[in-house]
Amino acid sequence: MEGYRDFVVQDLVVKTHTTRYRRAVYRLADGGVCVAPRLAGVDSHFGIGLKQYILLQVHQNHVTQGRLLEELREWGIDISAGQLSRLLLEGHEEFHAEKDELLPVARQISDHLHCDDTSARHRGRSAICTHIGNELFASFTTSDSKSRLNFLRLLCQPQEQYRWCEEAQQSLEWLGAGRKLQQRLARQPDGCWLGREAWEQQLAQWQLTHPDHRRLVSEAALCGTLLTESWYAELGLISDDAPQFKVFGFIHGLCWVHGERKIDRLIPLIAAHRQAKETAQGTFWELYKSLKEYRLKPTPNHRQRIEKRFDRLCLTKTGYPDLNAALGLLHAKRDEFLAVLEYPHLPLHNNLAENDIREYARIRKISAGTRSDLGRRCRDTFLSLKKTCRKLGVRFSEYLRDRLAGTRGIPRLTELMRKSAQGPPQPSLAPDTG
């Protein structure tokens, strides 16, 4: 015999497992009945493995509820559509709490956040799903409004807090409020209100009835909270230039990939215009490459060269009017495109948010929208937790089983985020020695 030669065959075994617990029943002297208690952890007619499988199929594999119900019944599981719905919607308070912790912890340990949103459907009407995240986490929240006010409310998680103060007054001016409204609010004393209901009552006391005035003052009050609490001090927001993501007092960096689209979407009809477009795109990407090098080793001289090249690109007249207009739009956002020169830790693109939110778009195509507030919250929660698990190197299936069983073998995701954030320091602006 000369030994063995292995031949490996992989297979998968899926089977149901049903346990019947026989609980003793006693008749008491007073005529009552006493039933022996269930074993610890046995609180449902459906086991942990089945609950894990249901959540995994819906939130990771995007199986619709109808097809999942059909599959389970084919396997011999005695379950109704209502029971399946309750397993998907109810009893997930711990998951919701863990999701709600993500952003408050991320703003303590991060130096930048990516922002993006996409359309959604809820109760048969148009809605919006907003993504906030970075390399450590992803948080999705579906709401009815695509506005700066909605985004500010999300940044204030876990609780909306409205603060009227000097910073709020400055924000109101930055938002373009009329002089009469500014003067009227300048006479109001400083204060802080917790929750939307308390704030709405205060707006009524100030006799603010016009919807635009209420919106502007609410945005300013939320900015007042964010600036005085310093939750996002030195923390940059990266976006695709959507106006709702631009917030007073915040570091705001724009995505260069989205910026280049202003040039790329042009359709030149003559050779001279085509050449001008190609030259502009080539210079644009050369600047992008220079910025990537600058982030690794920032120096004042390098910064000045990049600023001059950016100005030259955007302000030089090319003979192609449409291209000149597109470059003018880029130059109007000069500070945001070149924010990385002041803050080298900022990313140059928003691809992370684009990739994260793409999965929500796939879910929207498969199962349309949500029909209840609880369903909407569950979709946001489990998508956030799944994406965060992937970023932290945790298997989502194991995470679900750990939380459902209550074994706590996997630390809270916020703890893993803190550990992952303990990396090498980011580059800082150094003197030019060359």
Short mmCIF file of C-alpha atoms in Angstrom, two decimals:
data_model
loop_
_atom_site.label_atom_id
_atom_site.label_comp_id
_atom_site.label_asym_id
_atom_site.label_seq_id
_atom_site.Cartn_x
_atom_site.Cartn_y
_atom_site.Cartn_z
CA MET A 1 0.00 0.00 0.00
CA GLU A 2 1.34 3.41 -0.97
CA GLY A 3 -0.97 5.59 1.17
CA TYR A 4 -4.19 7.40 0.38
CA ARG A 5 -5.44 9.83 -2.21
CA ASP A 6 -8.22 12.12 -0.96
CA PHE A 7 -11.32 12.93 -2.96
CA VAL A 8 -13.45 15.58 -1.25
CA VAL A 9 -17.19 15.88 -1.88
CA GLN A 10 -19.06 18.83 -0.39
CA ASP A 11 -22.77 18.50 0.31
CA LEU A 12 -25.48 20.25 2.29
CA VAL A 13 -28.00 18.60 4.61
CA VAL A 14 -31.13 20.55 5.52
CA LYS A 15 -33.66 18.85 7.77
CA THR A 16 -36.32 19.75 10.25
CA HIS A 17 -36.01 18.92 13.93
CA THR A 18 -39.09 18.87 16.15
CA THR A 19 -39.05 18.42 19.92
CA ARG A 20 -42.10 17.67 22.06
CA TYR A 21 -41.82 18.66 25.71
CA ARG A 22 -44.21 16.82 28.01
CA ARG A 23 -45.11 19.11 30.91
CA ALA A 24 -46.71 17.62 33.99
CA VAL A 25 -50.15 18.95 34.94
CA TYR A 26 -51.32 18.91 38.59
CA ARG A 27 -54.75 19.51 40.04
CA LEU A 28 -54.51 21.71 43.12
CA ALA A 29 -56.58 21.38 46.26
CA ASP A 30 -58.56 24.52 45.42
CA GLY A 31 -59.54 23.08 42.07
CA GLY A 32 -56.99 25.03 40.08
CA VAL A 33 -54.48 23.58 37.63
CA CYS A 34 -50.70 23.89 37.80
CA VAL A 35 -48.56 23.16 34.72
CA ALA A 36 -44.82 22.49 34.97
CA PRO A 37 -42.76 25.40 33.62
CA ARG A 38 -41.01 25.30 30.27
CA LEU A 39 -37.26 24.83 30.07
CA ALA A 40 -35.12 27.95 30.10
CA GLY A 41 -34.90 29.46 26.63
CA VAL A 42 -37.96 27.62 25.32
CA ASP A 43 -40.35 30.53 24.84
CA SER A 44 -41.75 29.87 21.37
CA HIS A 45 -43.08 27.12 19.16
CA PHE A 46 -40.24 27.91 16.76
CA GLY A 47 -36.61 27.21 17.63
CA ILE A 48 -33.57 29.45 17.36
CA GLY A 49 -32.31 27.72 14.23
CA LEU A 50 -35.60 28.30 12.43
CA LYS A 51 -35.75 31.95 13.51
CA GLN A 52 -32.17 32.44 12.34
CA TYR A 53 -32.95 30.85 8.98
CA ILE A 54 -36.04 33.02 8.45
CA LEU A 55 -34.19 36.26 9.23
CA LEU A 56 -31.24 35.18 7.08
CA GLN A 57 -33.40 34.30 4.08
CA VAL A 58 -35.29 37.59 4.17
CA HIS A 59 -32.56 40.06 5.12
CA GLN A 60 -29.50 38.50 3.49
CA ASN A 61 -30.88 36.46 0.59
CA HIS A 62 -33.86 38.78 -0.09
CA VAL A 63 -36.38 35.93 -0.32
CA THR A 64 -39.94 37.23 -0.36
CA GLN A 65 -42.23 36.28 2.48
CA GLY A 66 -44.57 34.31 0.23
CA ARG A 67 -41.82 32.14 -1.24
CA LEU A 68 -40.26 31.59 2.17
CA LEU A 69 -43.61 30.43 3.57
CA GLU A 70 -43.99 27.99 0.68
CA GLU A 71 -40.47 26.63 1.22
CA LEU A 72 -40.96 26.11 4.95
CA ARG A 73 -44.24 24.28 4.43
CA GLU A 74 -42.63 21.99 1.84
CA TRP A 75 -40.09 21.03 4.49
CA GLY A 76 -42.89 20.12 6.87
CA ILE A 77 -42.83 23.20 9.12
CA ASP A 78 -46.31 23.87 10.52
CA ILE A 79 -46.41 27.67 10.24
CA SER A 80 -48.98 30.20 9.07
CA ALA A 81 -48.46 33.43 7.16
CA GLY A 82 -49.32 35.39 10.31
CA GLN A 83 -46.82 33.47 12.42
CA LEU A 84 -44.09 34.04 9.83
CA SER A 85 -44.91 37.75 9.75
CA ARG A 86 -44.68 38.00 13.54
CA LEU A 87 -41.32 36.23 13.55
CA LEU A 88 -40.04 38.80 11.07
CA LEU A 89 -41.46 41.86 12.82
CA GLU A 90 -41.78 41.27 16.54
CA GLY A 91 -39.38 40.66 19.39
CA HIS A 92 -36.37 42.41 17.83
CA GLU A 93 -35.92 45.19 20.38
CA GLU A 94 -32.32 44.15 21.07
CA PHE A 95 -31.48 44.34 17.37
CA HIS A 96 -33.07 47.79 17.10
CA ALA A 97 -31.15 49.02 20.14
CA GLU A 98 -27.85 47.77 18.70
CA LYS A 99 -28.56 49.48 15.38
CA ASP A 100 -29.40 52.76 17.13
CA GLU A 101 -25.99 52.70 18.85
CA LEU A 102 -24.01 52.66 15.60
CA LEU A 103 -24.05 56.33 14.59
CA PRO A 104 -23.54 57.82 18.11
CA VAL A 105 -20.46 55.64 18.58
CA ALA A 106 -19.20 56.20 15.03
CA ARG A 107 -19.16 59.97 15.46
CA GLN A 108 -16.95 59.52 18.53
CA ILE A 109 -14.32 57.38 16.83
CA SER A 110 -14.45 58.41 13.14
CA ASP A 111 -12.94 61.30 11.21
CA HIS A 112 -15.37 61.15 8.28
CA LEU A 113 -18.81 59.90 7.29
CA HIS A 114 -20.27 59.07 3.88
CA CYS A 115 -23.83 60.13 3.08
CA ASP A 116 -26.24 59.11 0.33
CA ASP A 117 -29.92 58.41 -0.19
CA THR A 118 -32.23 56.55 -2.55
CA SER A 119 -35.93 56.36 -3.21
CA ALA A 120 -38.14 54.01 -1.21
CA ARG A 121 -41.79 53.05 -0.84
CA HIS A 122 -43.71 52.98 2.43
CA ARG A 123 -47.46 52.49 2.86
CA GLY A 124 -47.88 52.84 -0.89
CA ARG A 125 -46.29 56.29 -1.03
CA SER A 126 -42.89 57.65 -1.99
CA ALA A 127 -40.28 57.73 0.77
CA ILE A 128 -36.52 58.08 1.06
CA CYS A 129 -33.83 55.85 2.56
CA THR A 130 -30.80 57.71 3.89
CA HIS A 131 -27.45 56.00 4.35
CA ILE A 132 -24.79 57.24 6.78
CA GLY A 133 -21.66 55.17 7.19
CA ASN A 134 -17.95 54.63 6.66
CA GLU A 135 -15.48 51.75 6.75
CA LEU A 136 -16.69 50.73 10.22
CA PHE A 137 -20.48 50.74 9.97
CA ALA A 138 -23.56 51.43 7.88
CA SER A 139 -26.82 52.92 9.12
CA PHE A 140 -29.98 53.03 7.00
CA THR A 141 -33.08 55.03 7.93
CA THR A 142 -36.23 55.25 5.81
CA SER A 143 -38.35 58.36 6.27
CA ASP A 144 -40.92 60.41 4.40
CA SER A 145 -38.76 63.41 3.57
CA LYS A 146 -35.70 64.06 1.42
CA SER A 147 -34.61 67.28 3.08
CA ARG A 148 -31.87 68.87 5.13
CA LEU A 149 -34.24 68.87 8.11
CA ASN A 150 -34.60 65.09 7.90
CA PHE A 151 -30.83 64.64 7.57
CA LEU A 152 -30.17 66.84 10.61
CA ARG A 153 -32.63 64.80 12.64
CA LEU A 154 -30.72 61.66 11.71
CA LEU A 155 -27.42 63.25 12.74
CA CYS A 156 -28.93 63.97 16.17
CA GLN A 157 -29.59 60.30 16.91
CA PRO A 158 -30.53 58.74 19.23
CA GLN A 159 -32.83 61.63 20.27
CA GLU A 160 -33.86 64.80 18.50
CA GLN A 161 -32.62 67.80 20.43
CA TYR A 162 -33.36 71.38 19.41
CA ARG A 163 -31.20 74.15 20.86
CA TRP A 164 -31.65 77.86 20.29
CA CYS A 165 -28.37 79.67 20.81
CA GLU A 166 -25.84 81.85 19.01
CA GLU A 167 -24.82 78.98 16.72
CA ALA A 168 -28.47 78.44 15.78
CA GLN A 169 -28.85 82.13 14.98
CA GLN A 170 -25.75 81.99 12.74
CA SER A 171 -27.12 78.89 11.02
CA LEU A 172 -30.43 80.67 10.39
CA GLU A 173 -28.55 83.45 8.61
CA TRP A 174 -26.52 80.90 6.59
CA LEU A 175 -29.75 79.18 5.52
CA GLY A 176 -30.90 82.42 3.90
CA ALA A 177 -33.77 83.31 6.23
CA GLY A 178 -35.30 86.74 5.79
CA ARG A 179 -34.07 89.63 7.90
CA LYS A 180 -37.42 90.03 9.69
CA LEU A 181 -37.38 86.38 10.76
CA GLN A 182 -33.77 86.64 11.95
CA GLN A 183 -34.51 89.76 13.99
CA ARG A 184 -37.60 88.15 15.47
CA LEU A 185 -35.70 85.07 16.60
CA ALA A 186 -32.73 87.09 17.84
CA ARG A 187 -34.95 88.41 20.64
CA GLN A 188 -35.75 84.91 21.89
CA PRO A 189 -33.80 83.56 24.90
CA ASP A 190 -31.55 80.53 24.58
CA GLY A 191 -33.16 77.18 25.32
CA CYS A 192 -33.12 73.43 24.64
CA TRP A 193 -36.05 71.16 23.77
CA LEU A 194 -35.99 67.36 23.69
CA GLY A 195 -38.17 65.66 21.13
CA ARG A 196 -40.21 66.86 18.19
CA GLU A 197 -43.41 67.37 20.16
CA ALA A 198 -41.84 69.78 22.65
CA TRP A 199 -40.21 71.69 19.80
CA GLU A 200 -43.47 71.97 17.84
CA GLN A 201 -45.10 73.45 20.93
CA GLN A 202 -42.30 76.01 21.20
CA LEU A 203 -42.71 77.00 17.56
CA ALA A 204 -46.39 77.56 18.25
CA GLN A 205 -45.51 79.77 21.23
CA TRP A 206 -43.25 81.81 18.95
CA GLN A 207 -46.26 82.09 16.62
CA LEU A 208 -44.37 80.65 13.67
CA THR A 209 -47.08 79.37 11.35
CA HIS A 210 -45.53 79.55 7.87
CA PRO A 211 -44.16 76.11 6.85
CA ASP A 212 -40.95 77.57 5.42
CA HIS A 213 -40.27 79.58 8.58
CA ARG A 214 -40.86 76.54 10.79
CA ARG A 215 -38.53 74.46 8.62
CA LEU A 216 -35.73 77.03 8.61
CA VAL A 217 -35.91 77.60 12.36
CA SER A 218 -36.01 73.84 13.01
CA GLU A 219 -32.94 73.28 10.85
CA ALA A 220 -31.13 76.10 12.64
CA ALA A 221 -32.05 74.70 16.08
CA LEU A 222 -30.77 71.24 15.15
CA CYS A 223 -27.54 72.80 13.87
CA GLY A 224 -27.32 74.61 17.20
CA THR A 225 -27.38 71.27 18.99
CA LEU A 226 -24.82 69.62 16.70
CA LEU A 227 -22.39 72.55 16.93
CA THR A 228 -22.62 73.13 20.69
CA GLU A 229 -22.35 69.41 21.47
CA SER A 230 -19.32 69.17 19.13
CA TRP A 231 -20.45 65.70 18.06
CA TYR A 232 -19.08 66.23 14.58
CA ALA A 233 -16.15 68.56 15.26
CA GLU A 234 -13.37 67.87 12.72
CA LEU A 235 -15.53 65.09 11.26
CA GLY A 236 -16.01 65.47 7.53
CA LEU A 237 -19.15 64.64 5.59
CA ILE A 238 -18.61 63.19 2.10
CA SER A 239 -21.51 63.39 -0.34
CA ASP A 240 -22.45 63.64 -4.01
CA ASP A 241 -23.34 67.36 -3.75
CA ALA A 242 -27.01 66.81 -2.88
CA PRO A 243 -28.10 70.02 -1.08
CA GLN A 244 -29.63 68.24 1.92
CA PHE A 245 -26.18 67.01 2.98
CA LYS A 246 -24.63 70.46 3.18
CA VAL A 247 -24.83 71.64 6.80
CA PHE A 248 -23.68 74.90 8.35
CA GLY A 249 -20.44 74.62 10.30
CA PHE A 250 -19.56 71.15 8.99
CA ILE A 251 -16.54 70.04 6.99
CA HIS A 252 -17.99 69.01 3.64
CA GLY A 253 -16.08 67.13 0.96
CA LEU A 254 -17.49 66.41 -2.49
CA CYS A 255 -17.11 63.22 -4.48
CA TRP A 256 -14.71 63.61 -7.42
CA VAL A 257 -16.36 60.74 -9.28
CA HIS A 258 -19.67 62.61 -9.28
CA GLY A 259 -17.90 65.83 -10.16
CA GLU A 260 -16.38 64.33 -13.31
CA ARG A 261 -19.85 63.37 -14.51
CA LYS A 262 -20.56 67.03 -15.22
CA ILE A 263 -17.91 66.76 -17.94
CA ASP A 264 -18.53 63.17 -19.02
CA ARG A 265 -22.24 63.68 -19.80
CA LEU A 266 -21.46 66.34 -22.42
CA ILE A 267 -22.00 65.25 -26.04
CA PRO A 268 -19.67 67.26 -28.33
CA LEU A 269 -20.58 67.38 -32.02
CA ILE A 270 -17.36 68.63 -33.59
CA ALA A 271 -13.74 67.50 -33.33
CA ALA A 272 -12.55 70.64 -31.52
CA HIS A 273 -15.16 70.18 -28.80
CA ARG A 274 -14.34 66.49 -28.45
CA GLN A 275 -10.67 67.32 -28.04
CA ALA A 276 -11.46 70.00 -25.44
CA LYS A 277 -13.59 67.53 -23.47
CA GLU A 278 -10.90 64.80 -23.54
CA THR A 279 -8.24 67.28 -22.44
CA ALA A 280 -10.37 68.51 -19.56
CA GLN A 281 -11.13 64.95 -18.41
CA GLY A 282 -7.46 64.02 -18.59
CA THR A 283 -6.48 67.03 -16.48
CA PHE A 284 -9.29 66.29 -14.04
CA TRP A 285 -8.05 62.76 -13.38
CA GLU A 286 -4.44 63.95 -13.15
CA LEU A 287 -5.58 66.29 -10.38
CA TYR A 288 -7.35 63.39 -8.72
CA LYS A 289 -4.14 61.35 -8.80
CA SER A 290 -2.21 64.29 -7.33
CA LEU A 291 -4.70 64.56 -4.49
CA LYS A 292 -4.29 60.85 -3.72
CA GLU A 293 -0.54 61.40 -3.45
CA TYR A 294 -1.09 64.52 -1.34
CA ARG A 295 -3.20 62.57 1.18
CA LEU A 296 -0.25 60.27 1.81
CA LYS A 297 2.30 63.05 2.20
CA PRO A 298 0.72 66.53 2.43
CA THR A 299 3.01 69.54 2.05
CA PRO A 300 2.22 73.29 1.61
CA ASN A 301 3.98 73.50 -1.77
CA HIS A 302 2.13 70.49 -3.11
CA ARG A 303 -1.11 72.05 -1.93
CA GLN A 304 -0.44 75.32 -3.75
CA ARG A 305 0.37 73.51 -6.99
CA ILE A 306 -2.90 71.56 -6.83
CA GLU A 307 -4.93 74.70 -6.14
CA LYS A 308 -3.38 76.50 -9.11
CA ARG A 309 -3.97 73.54 -11.43
CA PHE A 310 -7.59 73.27 -10.32
CA ASP A 311 -8.19 76.98 -10.94
CA ARG A 312 -6.48 76.78 -14.31
CA LEU A 313 -8.64 73.82 -15.34
CA CYS A 314 -11.91 75.44 -14.34
CA LEU A 315 -11.27 79.04 -15.41
CA THR A 316 -9.55 78.55 -18.78
CA LYS A 317 -11.95 79.16 -21.69
CA THR A 318 -11.90 76.18 -24.03
CA GLY A 319 -14.01 77.35 -26.96
CA TYR A 320 -16.70 74.79 -26.00
CA PRO A 321 -19.44 76.75 -24.17
CA ASP A 322 -21.08 73.72 -22.55
CA LEU A 323 -17.73 72.53 -21.22
CA ASN A 324 -16.96 76.01 -19.89
CA ALA A 325 -20.28 75.97 -18.05
CA ALA A 326 -19.58 72.52 -16.55
CA LEU A 327 -16.12 73.60 -15.40
CA GLY A 328 -17.64 76.75 -13.93
CA LEU A 329 -19.96 74.60 -11.82
CA LEU A 330 -16.95 72.69 -10.53
CA HIS A 331 -15.17 75.91 -9.63
CA ALA A 332 -18.24 77.16 -7.76
CA LYS A 333 -17.75 74.16 -5.42
CA ARG A 334 -13.99 74.67 -5.20
CA ASP A 335 -13.76 74.60 -1.41
CA GLU A 336 -15.64 71.30 -1.14
CA PHE A 337 -13.70 69.59 -3.94
CA LEU A 338 -10.41 70.71 -2.40
CA ALA A 339 -11.41 70.17 1.23
CA VAL A 340 -8.91 67.31 1.34
CA LEU A 341 -6.10 69.87 1.11
CA GLU A 342 -7.09 71.18 4.55
CA TYR A 343 -8.20 67.79 5.90
CA PRO A 344 -6.09 65.01 4.34
CA HIS A 345 -8.10 62.31 6.12
CA LEU A 346 -11.13 62.96 3.89
CA PRO A 347 -11.83 60.44 1.11
CA LEU A 348 -11.93 61.73 -2.45
CA HIS A 349 -15.04 59.88 -3.53
CA ASN A 350 -18.35 58.60 -2.17
CA ASN A 351 -18.13 55.09 -3.63
CA LEU A 352 -18.53 53.46 -0.22
CA ALA A 353 -21.99 54.96 0.25
CA GLU A 354 -22.90 54.18 -3.36
CA ASN A 355 -22.00 50.52 -2.88
CA ASP A 356 -23.72 50.25 0.49
CA ILE A 357 -27.00 51.75 -0.64
CA ARG A 358 -27.11 49.74 -3.87
CA GLU A 359 -28.34 46.75 -1.87
CA TYR A 360 -31.34 48.73 -0.65
CA ALA A 361 -32.16 49.47 -4.28
CA ARG A 362 -32.11 45.74 -5.02
CA ILE A 363 -34.44 45.07 -2.09
CA ARG A 364 -36.81 47.74 -3.40
CA LYS A 365 -37.02 45.98 -6.76
CA ILE A 366 -37.69 42.58 -5.18
CA SER A 367 -40.25 43.37 -2.52
CA ALA A 368 -41.42 46.90 -3.37
CA GLY A 369 -42.05 48.80 -0.14
CA THR A 370 -42.97 48.27 3.49
CA ARG A 371 -46.54 48.40 4.72
CA SER A 372 -46.10 49.17 8.42
CA ASP A 373 -43.82 51.33 10.53
CA LEU A 374 -42.55 48.21 12.28
CA GLY A 375 -41.75 46.57 8.96
CA ARG A 376 -39.90 49.67 7.83
CA ARG A 377 -37.88 49.72 11.03
CA CYS A 378 -37.00 46.02 10.76
CA ARG A 379 -35.81 46.43 7.17
CA ASP A 380 -33.59 49.37 8.16
CA THR A 381 -32.28 47.63 11.27
CA PHE A 382 -31.28 44.30 9.75
CA LEU A 383 -29.79 45.86 6.63
CA SER A 384 -27.70 48.16 8.86
CA LEU A 385 -26.57 45.29 11.08
CA LYS A 386 -25.75 43.03 8.13
CA LYS A 387 -23.63 45.67 6.39
CA THR A 388 -21.89 46.53 9.65
CA CYS A 389 -21.12 42.86 10.33
CA ARG A 390 -19.49 42.54 6.90
CA LYS A 391 -17.33 45.61 7.50
CA LEU A 392 -16.20 44.25 10.87
CA GLY A 393 -15.49 40.71 9.62
CA VAL A 394 -18.43 39.10 11.46
CA ARG A 395 -20.57 36.44 9.79
CA PHE A 396 -24.13 37.71 9.78
CA SER A 397 -25.58 34.20 10.24
CA GLU A 398 -23.45 33.63 13.35
CA TYR A 399 -24.33 37.08 14.64
CA LEU A 400 -28.06 36.35 14.32
CA ARG A 401 -27.77 33.02 16.11
CA ASP A 402 -25.67 34.54 18.89
CA ARG A 403 -28.19 37.29 19.56
CA LEU A 404 -31.24 35.02 19.27
CA ALA A 405 -29.70 32.47 21.66
CA GLY A 406 -28.49 35.16 24.04
CA THR A 407 -25.03 33.57 24.32
CA ARG A 408 -23.22 36.93 23.81
CA GLY A 409 -20.25 35.15 22.30
CA ILE A 410 -19.93 37.95 19.73
CA PRO A 411 -19.25 41.36 21.31
CA ARG A 412 -21.57 44.25 20.57
CA LEU A 413 -20.87 45.72 17.18
CA THR A 414 -19.99 49.08 18.73
CA GLU A 415 -17.23 47.39 20.73
CA LEU A 416 -15.84 45.86 17.56
CA MET A 417 -16.05 49.26 15.88
CA ARG A 418 -13.95 50.84 18.62
CA LYS A 419 -11.32 48.11 18.30
CA SER A 420 -11.20 48.43 14.51
CA ALA A 421 -10.80 52.20 14.79
CA GLN A 422 -7.57 51.82 16.76
CA GLY A 423 -5.29 52.01 13.76
CA PRO A 424 -2.30 54.09 12.62
CA PRO A 425 -2.73 57.87 12.85
CA GLN A 426 -3.92 59.78 9.79
CA PRO A 427 -1.46 62.00 7.87
CA SER A 428 -1.19 65.61 9.02
CA LEU A 429 -0.04 68.72 7.21
CA ALA A 430 3.77 68.69 7.33
CA PRO A 431 6.24 71.41 6.31
CA ASP A 432 7.64 71.14 2.79
CA THR A 433 11.24 69.97 2.95
CA GLY A 434 11.70 69.46 -0.76
#
